[in-house]
mmCIF file of C-alpha atoms in Angstrom:
data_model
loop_
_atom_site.group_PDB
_atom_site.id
_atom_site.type_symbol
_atom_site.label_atom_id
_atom_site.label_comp_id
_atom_site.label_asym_id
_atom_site.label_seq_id
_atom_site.Cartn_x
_atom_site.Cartn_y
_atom_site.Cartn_z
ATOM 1 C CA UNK M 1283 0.000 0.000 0.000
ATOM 2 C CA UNK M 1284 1.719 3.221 -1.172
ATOM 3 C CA UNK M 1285 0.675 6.811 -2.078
ATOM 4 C CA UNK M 1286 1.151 7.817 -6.052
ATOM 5 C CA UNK M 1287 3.250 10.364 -4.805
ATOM 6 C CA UNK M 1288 3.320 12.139 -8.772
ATOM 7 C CA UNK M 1289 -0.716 12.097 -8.533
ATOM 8 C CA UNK M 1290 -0.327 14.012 -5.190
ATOM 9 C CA UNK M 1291 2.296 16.636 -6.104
ATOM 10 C CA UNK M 1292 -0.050 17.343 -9.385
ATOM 11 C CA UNK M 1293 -3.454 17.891 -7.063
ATOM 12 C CA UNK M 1294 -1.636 19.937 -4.315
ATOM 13 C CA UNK M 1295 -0.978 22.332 -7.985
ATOM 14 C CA UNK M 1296 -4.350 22.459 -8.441
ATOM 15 C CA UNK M 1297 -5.620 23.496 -5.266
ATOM 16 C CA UNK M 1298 -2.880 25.589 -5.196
ATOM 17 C CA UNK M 1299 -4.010 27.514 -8.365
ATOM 18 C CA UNK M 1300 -7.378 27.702 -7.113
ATOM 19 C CA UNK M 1301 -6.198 29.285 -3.601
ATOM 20 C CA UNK M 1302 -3.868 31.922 -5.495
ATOM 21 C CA UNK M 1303 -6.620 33.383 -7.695
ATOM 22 C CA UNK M 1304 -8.929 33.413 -5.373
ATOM 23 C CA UNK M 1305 -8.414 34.730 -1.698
ATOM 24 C CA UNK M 1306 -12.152 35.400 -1.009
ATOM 25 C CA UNK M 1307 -12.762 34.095 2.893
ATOM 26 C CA UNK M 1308 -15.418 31.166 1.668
ATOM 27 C CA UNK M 1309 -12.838 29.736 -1.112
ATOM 28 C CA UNK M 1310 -9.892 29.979 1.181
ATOM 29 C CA UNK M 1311 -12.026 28.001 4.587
ATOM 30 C CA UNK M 1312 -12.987 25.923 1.846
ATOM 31 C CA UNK M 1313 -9.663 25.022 0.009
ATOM 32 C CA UNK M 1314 -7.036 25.771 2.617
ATOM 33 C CA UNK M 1315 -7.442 22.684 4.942
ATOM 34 C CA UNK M 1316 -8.059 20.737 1.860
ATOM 35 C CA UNK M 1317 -4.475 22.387 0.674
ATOM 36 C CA UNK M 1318 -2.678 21.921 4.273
ATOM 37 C CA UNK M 1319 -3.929 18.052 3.967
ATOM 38 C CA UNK M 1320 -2.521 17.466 0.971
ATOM 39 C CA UNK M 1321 1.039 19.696 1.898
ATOM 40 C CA UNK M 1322 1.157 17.634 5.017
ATOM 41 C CA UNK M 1323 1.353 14.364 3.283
ATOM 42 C CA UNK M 1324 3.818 15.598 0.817
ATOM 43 C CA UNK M 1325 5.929 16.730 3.623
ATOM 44 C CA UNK M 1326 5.533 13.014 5.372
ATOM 45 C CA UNK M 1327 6.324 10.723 2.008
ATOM 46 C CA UNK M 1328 8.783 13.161 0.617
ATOM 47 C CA UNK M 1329 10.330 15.956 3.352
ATOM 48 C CA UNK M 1330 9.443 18.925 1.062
ATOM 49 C CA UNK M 1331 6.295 20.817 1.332
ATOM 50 C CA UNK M 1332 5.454 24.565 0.492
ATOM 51 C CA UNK M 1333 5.247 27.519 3.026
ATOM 52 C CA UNK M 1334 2.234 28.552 3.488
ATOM 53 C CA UNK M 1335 2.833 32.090 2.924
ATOM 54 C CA UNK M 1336 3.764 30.541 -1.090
ATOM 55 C CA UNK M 1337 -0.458 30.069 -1.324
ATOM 56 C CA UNK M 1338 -1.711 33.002 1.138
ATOM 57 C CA UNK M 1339 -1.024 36.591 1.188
ATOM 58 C CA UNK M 1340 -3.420 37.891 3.090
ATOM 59 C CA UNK M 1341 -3.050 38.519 6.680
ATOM 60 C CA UNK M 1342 -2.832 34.944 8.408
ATOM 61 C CA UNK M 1343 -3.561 36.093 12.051
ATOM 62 C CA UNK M 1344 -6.934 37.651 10.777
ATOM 63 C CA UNK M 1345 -7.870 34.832 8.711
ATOM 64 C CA UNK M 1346 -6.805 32.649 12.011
ATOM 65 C CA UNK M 1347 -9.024 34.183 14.212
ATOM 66 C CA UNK M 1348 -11.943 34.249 11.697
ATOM 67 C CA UNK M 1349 -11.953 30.858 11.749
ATOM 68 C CA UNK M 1350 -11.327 30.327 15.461
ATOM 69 C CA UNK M 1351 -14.711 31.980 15.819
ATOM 70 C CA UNK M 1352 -16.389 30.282 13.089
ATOM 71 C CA UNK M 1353 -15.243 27.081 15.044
ATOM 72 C CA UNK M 1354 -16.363 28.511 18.843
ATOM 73 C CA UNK M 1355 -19.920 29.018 16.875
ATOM 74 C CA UNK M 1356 -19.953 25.556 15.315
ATOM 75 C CA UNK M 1357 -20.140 24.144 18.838
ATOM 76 C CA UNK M 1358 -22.760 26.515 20.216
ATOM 77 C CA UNK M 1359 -25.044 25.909 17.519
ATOM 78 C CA UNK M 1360 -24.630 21.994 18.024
ATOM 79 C CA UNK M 1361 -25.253 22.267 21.728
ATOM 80 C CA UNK M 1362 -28.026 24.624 20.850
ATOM 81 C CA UNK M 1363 -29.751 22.303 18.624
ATOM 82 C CA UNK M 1364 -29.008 19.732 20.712
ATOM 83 C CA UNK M 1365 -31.298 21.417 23.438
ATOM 84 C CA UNK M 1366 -34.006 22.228 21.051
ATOM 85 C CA UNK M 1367 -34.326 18.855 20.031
ATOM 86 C CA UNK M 1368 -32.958 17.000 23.019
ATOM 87 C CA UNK M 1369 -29.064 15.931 23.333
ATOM 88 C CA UNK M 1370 -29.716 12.565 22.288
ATOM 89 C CA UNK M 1371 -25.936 11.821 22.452
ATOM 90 C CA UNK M 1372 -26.245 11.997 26.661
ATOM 91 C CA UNK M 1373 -29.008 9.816 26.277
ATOM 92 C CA UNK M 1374 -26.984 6.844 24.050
ATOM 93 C CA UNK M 1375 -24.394 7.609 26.997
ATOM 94 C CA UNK M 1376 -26.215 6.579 29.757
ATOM 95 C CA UNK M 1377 -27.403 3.529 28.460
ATOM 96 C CA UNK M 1378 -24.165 2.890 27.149
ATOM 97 C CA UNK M 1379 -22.870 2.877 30.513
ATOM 98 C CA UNK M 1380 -25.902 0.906 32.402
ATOM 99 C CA UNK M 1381 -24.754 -1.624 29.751
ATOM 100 C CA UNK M 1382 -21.452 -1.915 31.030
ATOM 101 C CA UNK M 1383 -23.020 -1.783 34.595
ATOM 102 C CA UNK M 1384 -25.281 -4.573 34.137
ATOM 103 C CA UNK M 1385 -21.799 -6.506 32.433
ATOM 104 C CA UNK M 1386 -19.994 -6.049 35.184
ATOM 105 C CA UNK M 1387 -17.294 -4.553 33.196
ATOM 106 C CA UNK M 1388 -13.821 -5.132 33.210
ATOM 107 C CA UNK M 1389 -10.881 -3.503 30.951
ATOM 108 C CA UNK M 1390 -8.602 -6.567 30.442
ATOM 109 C CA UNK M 1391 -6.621 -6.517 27.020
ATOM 110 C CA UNK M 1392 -4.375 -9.214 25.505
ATOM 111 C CA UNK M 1393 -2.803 -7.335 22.898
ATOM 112 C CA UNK M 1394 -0.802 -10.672 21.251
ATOM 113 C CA UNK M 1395 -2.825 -10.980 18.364
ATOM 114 C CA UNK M 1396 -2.238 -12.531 14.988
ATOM 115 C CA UNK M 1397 -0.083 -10.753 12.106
ATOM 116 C CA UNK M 1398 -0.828 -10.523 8.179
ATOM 117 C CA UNK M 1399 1.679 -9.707 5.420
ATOM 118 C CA UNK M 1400 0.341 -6.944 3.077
ATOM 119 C CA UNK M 1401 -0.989 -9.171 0.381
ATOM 120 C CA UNK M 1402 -3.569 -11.116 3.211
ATOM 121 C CA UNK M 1403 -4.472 -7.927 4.581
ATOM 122 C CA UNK M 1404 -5.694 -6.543 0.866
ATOM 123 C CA UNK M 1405 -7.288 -9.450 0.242
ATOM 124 C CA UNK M 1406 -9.375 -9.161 3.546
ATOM 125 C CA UNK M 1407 -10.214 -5.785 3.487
ATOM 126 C CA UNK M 1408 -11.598 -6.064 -0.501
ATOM 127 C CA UNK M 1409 -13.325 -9.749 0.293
ATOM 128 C CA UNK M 1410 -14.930 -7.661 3.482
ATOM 129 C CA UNK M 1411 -16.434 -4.699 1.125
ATOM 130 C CA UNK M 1412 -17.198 -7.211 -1.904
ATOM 131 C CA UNK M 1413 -20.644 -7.895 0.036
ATOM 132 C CA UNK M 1414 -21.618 -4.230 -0.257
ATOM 133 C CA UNK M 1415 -21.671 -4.078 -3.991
ATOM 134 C CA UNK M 1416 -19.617 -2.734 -6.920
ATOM 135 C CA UNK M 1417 -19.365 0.627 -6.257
ATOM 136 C CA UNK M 1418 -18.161 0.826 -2.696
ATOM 137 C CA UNK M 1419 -15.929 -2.256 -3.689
ATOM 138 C CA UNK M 1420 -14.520 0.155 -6.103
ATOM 139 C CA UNK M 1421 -14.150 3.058 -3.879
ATOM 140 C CA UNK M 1422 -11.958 0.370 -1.297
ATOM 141 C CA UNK M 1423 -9.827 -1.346 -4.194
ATOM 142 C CA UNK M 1424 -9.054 2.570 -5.738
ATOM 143 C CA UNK M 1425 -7.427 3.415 -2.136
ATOM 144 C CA UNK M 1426 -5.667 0.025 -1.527
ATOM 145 C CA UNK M 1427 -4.255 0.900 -4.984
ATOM 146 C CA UNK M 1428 -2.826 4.016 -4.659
ATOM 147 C CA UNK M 1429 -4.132 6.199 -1.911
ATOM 148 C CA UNK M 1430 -3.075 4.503 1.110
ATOM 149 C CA UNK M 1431 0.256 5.502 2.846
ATOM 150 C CA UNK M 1432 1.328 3.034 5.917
ATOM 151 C CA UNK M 1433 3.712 3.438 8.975
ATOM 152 C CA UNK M 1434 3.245 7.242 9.035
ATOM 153 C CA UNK M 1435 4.232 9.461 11.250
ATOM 154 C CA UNK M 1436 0.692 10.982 13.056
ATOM 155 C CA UNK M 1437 -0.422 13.011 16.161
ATOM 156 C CA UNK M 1438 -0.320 11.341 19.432
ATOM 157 C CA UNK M 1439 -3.043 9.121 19.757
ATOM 158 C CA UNK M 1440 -4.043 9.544 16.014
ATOM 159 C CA UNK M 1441 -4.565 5.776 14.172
ATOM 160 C CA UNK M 1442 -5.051 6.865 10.802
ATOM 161 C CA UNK M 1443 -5.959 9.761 9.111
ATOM 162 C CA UNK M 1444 -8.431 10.478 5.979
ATOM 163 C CA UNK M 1445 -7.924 13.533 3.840
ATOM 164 C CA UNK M 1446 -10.431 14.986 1.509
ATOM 165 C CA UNK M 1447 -9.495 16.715 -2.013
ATOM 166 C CA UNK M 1448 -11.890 18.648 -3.615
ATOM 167 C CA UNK M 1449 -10.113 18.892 -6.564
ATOM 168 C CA UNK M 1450 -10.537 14.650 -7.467
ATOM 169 C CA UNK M 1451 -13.514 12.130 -5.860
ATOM 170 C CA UNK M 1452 -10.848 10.553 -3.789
ATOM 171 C CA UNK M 1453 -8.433 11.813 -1.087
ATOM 172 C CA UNK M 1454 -5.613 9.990 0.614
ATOM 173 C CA UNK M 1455 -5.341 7.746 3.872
ATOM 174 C CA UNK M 1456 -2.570 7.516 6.135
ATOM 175 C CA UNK M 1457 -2.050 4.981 8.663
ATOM 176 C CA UNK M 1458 0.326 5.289 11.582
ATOM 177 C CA UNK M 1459 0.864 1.528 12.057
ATOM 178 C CA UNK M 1460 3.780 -0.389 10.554
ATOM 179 C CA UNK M 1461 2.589 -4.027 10.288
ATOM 180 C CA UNK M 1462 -1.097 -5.621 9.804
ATOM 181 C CA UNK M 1463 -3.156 -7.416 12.068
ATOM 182 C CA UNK M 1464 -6.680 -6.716 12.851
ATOM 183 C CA UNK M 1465 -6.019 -3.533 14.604
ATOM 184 C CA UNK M 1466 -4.099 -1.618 11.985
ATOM 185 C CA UNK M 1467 -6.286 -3.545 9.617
ATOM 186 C CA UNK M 1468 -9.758 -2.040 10.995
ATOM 187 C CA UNK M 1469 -8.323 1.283 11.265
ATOM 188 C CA UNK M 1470 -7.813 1.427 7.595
ATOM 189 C CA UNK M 1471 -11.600 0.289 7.006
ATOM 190 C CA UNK M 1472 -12.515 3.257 9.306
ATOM 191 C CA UNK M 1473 -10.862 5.375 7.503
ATOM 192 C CA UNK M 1474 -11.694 3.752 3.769
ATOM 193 C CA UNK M 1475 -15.263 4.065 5.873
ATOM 194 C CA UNK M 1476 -14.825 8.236 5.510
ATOM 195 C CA UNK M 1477 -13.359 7.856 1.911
ATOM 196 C CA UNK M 1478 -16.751 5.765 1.084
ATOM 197 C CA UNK M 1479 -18.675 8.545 2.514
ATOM 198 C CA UNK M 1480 -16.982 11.013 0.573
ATOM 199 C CA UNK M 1481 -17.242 9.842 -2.359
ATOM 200 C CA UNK M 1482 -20.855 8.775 -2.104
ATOM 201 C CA UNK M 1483 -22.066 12.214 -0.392
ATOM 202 C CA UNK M 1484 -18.988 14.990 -0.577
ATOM 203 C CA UNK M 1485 -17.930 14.713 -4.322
ATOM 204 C CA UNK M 1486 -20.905 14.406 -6.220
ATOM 205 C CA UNK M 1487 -22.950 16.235 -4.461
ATOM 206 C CA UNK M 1488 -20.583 19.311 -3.556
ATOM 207 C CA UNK M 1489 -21.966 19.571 -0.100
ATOM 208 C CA UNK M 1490 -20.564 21.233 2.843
ATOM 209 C CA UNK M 1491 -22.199 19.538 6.410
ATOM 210 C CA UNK M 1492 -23.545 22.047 8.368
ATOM 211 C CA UNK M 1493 -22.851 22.163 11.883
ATOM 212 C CA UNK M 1494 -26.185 20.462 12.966
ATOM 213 C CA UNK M 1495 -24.966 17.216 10.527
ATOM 214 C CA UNK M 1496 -21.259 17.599 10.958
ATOM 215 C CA UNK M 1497 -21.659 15.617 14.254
ATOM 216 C CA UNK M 1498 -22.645 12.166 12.261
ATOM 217 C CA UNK M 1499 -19.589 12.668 10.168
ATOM 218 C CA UNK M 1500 -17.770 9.513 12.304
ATOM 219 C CA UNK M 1501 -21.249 7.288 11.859
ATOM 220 C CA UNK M 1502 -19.846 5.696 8.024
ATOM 221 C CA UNK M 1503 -16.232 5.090 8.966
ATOM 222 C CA UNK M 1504 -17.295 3.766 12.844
ATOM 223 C CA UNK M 1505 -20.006 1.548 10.974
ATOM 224 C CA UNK M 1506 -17.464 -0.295 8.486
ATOM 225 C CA UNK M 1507 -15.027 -0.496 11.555
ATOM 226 C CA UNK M 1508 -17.400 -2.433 13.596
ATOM 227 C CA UNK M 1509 -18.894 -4.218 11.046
ATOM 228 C CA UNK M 1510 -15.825 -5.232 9.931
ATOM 229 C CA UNK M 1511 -14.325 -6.452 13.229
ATOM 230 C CA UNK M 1512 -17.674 -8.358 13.741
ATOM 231 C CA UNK M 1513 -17.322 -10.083 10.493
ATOM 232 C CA UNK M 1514 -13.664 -11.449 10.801
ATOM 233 C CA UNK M 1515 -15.707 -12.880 14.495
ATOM 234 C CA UNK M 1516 -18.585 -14.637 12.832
ATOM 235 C CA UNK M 1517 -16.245 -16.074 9.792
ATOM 236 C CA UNK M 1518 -13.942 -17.189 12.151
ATOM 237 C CA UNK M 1519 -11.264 -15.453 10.022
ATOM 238 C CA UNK M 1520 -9.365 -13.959 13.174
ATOM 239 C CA UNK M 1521 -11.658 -14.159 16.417
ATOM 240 C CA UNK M 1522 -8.658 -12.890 18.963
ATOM 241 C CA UNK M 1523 -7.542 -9.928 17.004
ATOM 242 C CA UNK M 1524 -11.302 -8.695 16.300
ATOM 243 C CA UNK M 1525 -12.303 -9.727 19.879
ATOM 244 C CA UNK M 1526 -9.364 -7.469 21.180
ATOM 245 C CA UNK M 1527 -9.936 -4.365 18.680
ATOM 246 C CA UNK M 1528 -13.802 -4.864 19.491
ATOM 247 C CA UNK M 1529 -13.140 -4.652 23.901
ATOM 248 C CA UNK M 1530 -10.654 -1.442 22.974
ATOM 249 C CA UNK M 1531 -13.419 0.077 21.464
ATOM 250 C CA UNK M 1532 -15.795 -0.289 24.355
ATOM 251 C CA UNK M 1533 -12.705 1.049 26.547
ATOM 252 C CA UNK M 1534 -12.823 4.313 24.451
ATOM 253 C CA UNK M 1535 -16.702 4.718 24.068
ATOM 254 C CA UNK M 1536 -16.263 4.630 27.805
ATOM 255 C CA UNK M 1537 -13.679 7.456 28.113
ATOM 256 C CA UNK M 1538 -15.552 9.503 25.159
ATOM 257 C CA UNK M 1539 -18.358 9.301 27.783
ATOM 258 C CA UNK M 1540 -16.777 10.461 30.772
ATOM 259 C CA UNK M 1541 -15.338 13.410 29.127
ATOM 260 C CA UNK M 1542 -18.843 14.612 27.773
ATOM 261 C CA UNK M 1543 -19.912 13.999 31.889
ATOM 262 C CA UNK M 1544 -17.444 15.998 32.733
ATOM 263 C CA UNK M 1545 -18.870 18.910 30.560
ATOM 264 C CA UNK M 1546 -22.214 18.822 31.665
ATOM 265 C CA UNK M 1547 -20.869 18.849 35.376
ATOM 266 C CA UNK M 1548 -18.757 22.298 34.823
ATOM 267 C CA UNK M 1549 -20.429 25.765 36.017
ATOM 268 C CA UNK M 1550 -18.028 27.298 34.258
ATOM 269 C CA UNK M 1551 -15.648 26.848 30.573
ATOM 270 C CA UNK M 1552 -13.164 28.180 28.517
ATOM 271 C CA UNK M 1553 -14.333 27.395 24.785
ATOM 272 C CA UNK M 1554 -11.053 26.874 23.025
ATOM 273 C CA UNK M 1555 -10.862 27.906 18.999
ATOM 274 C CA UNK M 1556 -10.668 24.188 18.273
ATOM 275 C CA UNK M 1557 -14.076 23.183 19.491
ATOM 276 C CA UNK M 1558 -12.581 21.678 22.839
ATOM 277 C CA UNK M 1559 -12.951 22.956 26.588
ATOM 278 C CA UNK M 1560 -10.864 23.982 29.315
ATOM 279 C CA UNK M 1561 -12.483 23.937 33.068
ATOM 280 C CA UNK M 1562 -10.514 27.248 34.269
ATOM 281 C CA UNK M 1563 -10.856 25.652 38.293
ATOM 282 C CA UNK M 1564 -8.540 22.638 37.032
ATOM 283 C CA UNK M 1565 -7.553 23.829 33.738
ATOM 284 C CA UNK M 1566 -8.207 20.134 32.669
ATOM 285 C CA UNK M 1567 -8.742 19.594 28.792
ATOM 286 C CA UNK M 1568 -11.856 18.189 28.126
ATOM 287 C CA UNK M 1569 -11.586 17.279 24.083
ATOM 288 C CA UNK M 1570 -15.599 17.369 24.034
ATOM 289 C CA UNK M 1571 -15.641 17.467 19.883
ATOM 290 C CA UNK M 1572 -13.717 14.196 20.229
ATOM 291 C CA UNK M 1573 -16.594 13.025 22.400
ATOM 292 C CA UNK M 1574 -19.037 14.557 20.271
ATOM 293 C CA UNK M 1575 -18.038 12.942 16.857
ATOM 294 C CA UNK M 1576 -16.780 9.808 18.182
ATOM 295 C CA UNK M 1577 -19.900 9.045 20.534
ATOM 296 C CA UNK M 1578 -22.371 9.793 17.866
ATOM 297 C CA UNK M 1579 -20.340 7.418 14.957
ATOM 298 C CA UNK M 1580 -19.809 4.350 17.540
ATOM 299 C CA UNK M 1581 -23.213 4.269 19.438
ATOM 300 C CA UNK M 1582 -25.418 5.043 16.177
ATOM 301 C CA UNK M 1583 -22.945 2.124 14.596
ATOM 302 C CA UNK M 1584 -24.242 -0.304 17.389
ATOM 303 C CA UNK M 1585 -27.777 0.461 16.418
ATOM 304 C CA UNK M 1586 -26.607 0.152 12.511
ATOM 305 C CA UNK M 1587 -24.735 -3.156 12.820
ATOM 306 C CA UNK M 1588 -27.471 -4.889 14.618
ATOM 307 C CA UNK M 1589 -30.267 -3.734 11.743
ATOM 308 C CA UNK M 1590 -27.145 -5.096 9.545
ATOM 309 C CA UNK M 1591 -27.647 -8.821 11.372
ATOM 310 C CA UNK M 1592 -31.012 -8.672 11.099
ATOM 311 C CA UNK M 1593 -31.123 -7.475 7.050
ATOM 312 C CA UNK M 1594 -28.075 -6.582 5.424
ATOM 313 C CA UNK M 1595 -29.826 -4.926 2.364
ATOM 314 C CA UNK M 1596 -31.624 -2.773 3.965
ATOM 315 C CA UNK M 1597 -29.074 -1.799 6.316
ATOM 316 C CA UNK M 1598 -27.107 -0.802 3.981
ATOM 317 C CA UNK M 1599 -29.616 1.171 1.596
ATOM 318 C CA UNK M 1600 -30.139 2.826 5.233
ATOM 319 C CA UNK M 1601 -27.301 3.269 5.939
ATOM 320 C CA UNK M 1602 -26.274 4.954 2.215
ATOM 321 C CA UNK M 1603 -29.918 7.219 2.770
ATOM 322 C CA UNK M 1604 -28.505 8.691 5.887
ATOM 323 C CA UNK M 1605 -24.999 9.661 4.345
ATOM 324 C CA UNK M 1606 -26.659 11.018 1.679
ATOM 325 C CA UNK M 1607 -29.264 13.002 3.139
ATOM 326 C CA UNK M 1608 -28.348 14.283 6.868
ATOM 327 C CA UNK M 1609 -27.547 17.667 5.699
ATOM 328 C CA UNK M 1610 -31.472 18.362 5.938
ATOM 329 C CA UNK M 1611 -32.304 15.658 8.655
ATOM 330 C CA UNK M 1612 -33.131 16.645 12.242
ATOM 331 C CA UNK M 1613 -31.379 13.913 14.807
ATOM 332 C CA UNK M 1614 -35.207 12.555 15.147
ATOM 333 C CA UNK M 1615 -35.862 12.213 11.915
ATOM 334 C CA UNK M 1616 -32.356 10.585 11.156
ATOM 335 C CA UNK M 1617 -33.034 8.030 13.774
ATOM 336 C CA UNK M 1618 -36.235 7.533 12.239
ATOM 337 C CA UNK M 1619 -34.612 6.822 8.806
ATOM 338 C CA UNK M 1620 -32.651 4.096 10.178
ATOM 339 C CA UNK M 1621 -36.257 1.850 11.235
ATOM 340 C CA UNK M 1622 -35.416 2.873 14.826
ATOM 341 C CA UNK M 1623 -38.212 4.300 17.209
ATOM 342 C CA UNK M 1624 -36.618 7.516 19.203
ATOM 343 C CA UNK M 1625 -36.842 5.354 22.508
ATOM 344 C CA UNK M 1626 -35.696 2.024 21.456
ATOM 345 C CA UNK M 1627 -32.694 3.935 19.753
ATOM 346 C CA UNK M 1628 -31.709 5.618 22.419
ATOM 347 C CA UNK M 1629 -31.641 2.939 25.083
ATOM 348 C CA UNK M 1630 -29.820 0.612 22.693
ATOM 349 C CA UNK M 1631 -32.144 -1.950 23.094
ATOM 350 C CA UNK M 1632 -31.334 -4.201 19.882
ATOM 351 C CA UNK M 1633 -27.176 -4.185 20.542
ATOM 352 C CA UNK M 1634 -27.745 -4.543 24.451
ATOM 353 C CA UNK M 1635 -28.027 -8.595 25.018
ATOM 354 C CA UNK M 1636 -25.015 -8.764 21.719
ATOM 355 C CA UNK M 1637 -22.576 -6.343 24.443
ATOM 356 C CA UNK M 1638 -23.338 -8.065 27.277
ATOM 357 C CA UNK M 1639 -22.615 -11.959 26.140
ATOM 358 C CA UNK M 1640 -19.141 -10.061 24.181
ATOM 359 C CA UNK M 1641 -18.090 -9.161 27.388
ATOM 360 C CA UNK M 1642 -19.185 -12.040 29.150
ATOM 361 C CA UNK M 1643 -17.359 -13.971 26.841
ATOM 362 C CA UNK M 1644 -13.975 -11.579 25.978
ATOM 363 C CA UNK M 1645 -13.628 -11.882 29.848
ATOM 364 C CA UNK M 1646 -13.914 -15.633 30.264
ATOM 365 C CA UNK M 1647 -11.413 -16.536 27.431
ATOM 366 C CA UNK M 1648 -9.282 -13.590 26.230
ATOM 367 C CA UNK M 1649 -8.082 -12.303 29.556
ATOM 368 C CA UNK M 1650 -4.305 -11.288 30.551
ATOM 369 C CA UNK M 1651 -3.808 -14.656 32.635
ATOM 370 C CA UNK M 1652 -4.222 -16.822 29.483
#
């Protein structure tokens, strides 16, 4: 898996050109991050990148700010839509966590899991998406090709990466890890996951998510992810590496939801200009768009992969309908969408008895002692 890195250098031109002839606020919020993308991976495969006072030459610590604000409002319109309608996400929380109650939940990991050489881990990743049909078979087997960059250097805590390009249908994925096994293998489905979603809702469609969709922009990639993990479980293709990646995941839903407690239990915040919060008694970070994004994508993917047991069809024409058309959905009517009632949704009713016999069973014969 390796990045075309001639394809690259000639779409970084382009959106180049388009930044230098046209400075105007919209084009640059829209192009510049697209641009910065697309200069950081450059910079990662190659060591050269441009400046980016080559593209800009207006004044960067106005253009900053602007968009510090535009990201402070982002998060008080979510939060104010989320009280209009009801913050469904605290809801999916708490039962979420009277899950793991019930469970009696324990963190144990055993991280020794089984390895792949590239050529298995292609094969598994297109034999995974063949069930979904031609086109998003297509959209995987175009990134494997070309688009995928492993054993990159990334942010702390950062598995992979996807990065959009308006100028061409597909962007570029970059994975941190340098060898496969179901772990790095799953977090390049997540991420193939946001390339899917970009191509079927981003591209052709031109759209940019408004702030009251933005937060189901995890639910596609978080879907595949689980679904994925799920099927290399039931096919008995790797049961220990899955079972592993699946009881991290309930590890981090778990932390995503403590930090979005902890928000609702300050008096008082500092709204950073990246969408995260500081409580100014402590000054602990609380990363509550992390918390936001994340908790949304894995705990409407629970709902999703259980509608996927029960008809995989229609799950996925669902789940296609709701990438597609959230930019005018209200959460209600998105849940509705899906087959869901608003209730039986939110209390993860369908995926509860499925968590509760994983755990049961992760604990009883994956645990640290084995």
């Amino acid at each position: 898996m390796e990045i075309n890195e001639n394809k690259l250098f000639d779409e970084l031109l382009e959106i180049r050109k388009i930044l230098i002839r046209n400075q105007s606020i919209n084009n640059i919020r829209k192009y510049y991050p697209i641009y910065s993308q697309l200069n950081y991976i450059l910079a990662q495969l190659t060591g050269y990148c441009f400046e980016s006072n080559d593209v800009i030459y207006r004044n960067m610590d106005e253009l900053n700010e602007d968009i510090r604000l535009q990201n402070k409002k982002q998060l008080l319109k979510y939060f104010e839509r989320a009280v209009k309608e009801g913050d469904s996400l605290y809801f999916l929380y708490m039962s979420f966590n009277d899950i793991l109650k019930e469970s009696n939940y324990v963190q144990i990991f055993n991280d020794n899991i089984p390895t792949y050489n590239e050529l298995q881990a292609k094969e598994m990743i297109l034999t995974y998406f063949k069930q979904f049909g031609d086109k998003i078979y297509s959209i995987a087997e175009s990134y494997l090709n070309n688009r995928i960059s492993i054993n990159v250097d990334l942010e702390p805590g950062v598995g992979g990466s996807f990065h959009n390009n308006y100028s061409n249908e597909l962007g570029y994925i970059l994975i941190k890890y340098d060898k496969f096994d179901a772990a790095s293998i799953s977090a390049i489905i997540h991420e193939i996951g946001h390339a899917i979603d970009n191509s079927l809702f981003v591209y052709p469609q031109q759209k940019n998510l408004t702030v009251g969709s933005q937060f189901l922009i995890e639910v596609p990639s978080t879907f595949f992810e689980l679904n994925f993990l799920e099927y290399l479980i039931e096919n008995k293709i790797d049961v220990k590496g899955a079972s592993y990646c699946l009881a991290d995941r309930i590890c981090v839903v778990k932390k995503l939801s403590e930090e979005y407690e902890k928000f609702y239990n300050l008096k008082n915040a500092i709204l950073t200009e990246d969408r995260c919060i500081i409580d100014p008694k402590t000054e602990e970070f609380i990363d509550l768009e992390g918390a936001i994004l994340y908790g949304h994508g894995y705990l409407y993917s629970l709902n999703l992969c259980e509608l996927y047991r029960e008809n995989k069809e229609l799950a996925i024409k669902k789940l296609i309908n709701l990438i597609c058309s959230r930019k005018e959905m209200t959460i209600l009517e998105g849940i509705e969408s899906l087959g869901f009632d608003e209730d039986e949704f939110l209390s993860l009713k369908k995926p509860k008895e499925n968590i509760k016999k994983f755990i049961k069973k992760y604990n009883e014969e994956f645990n640290i002692y084995e």
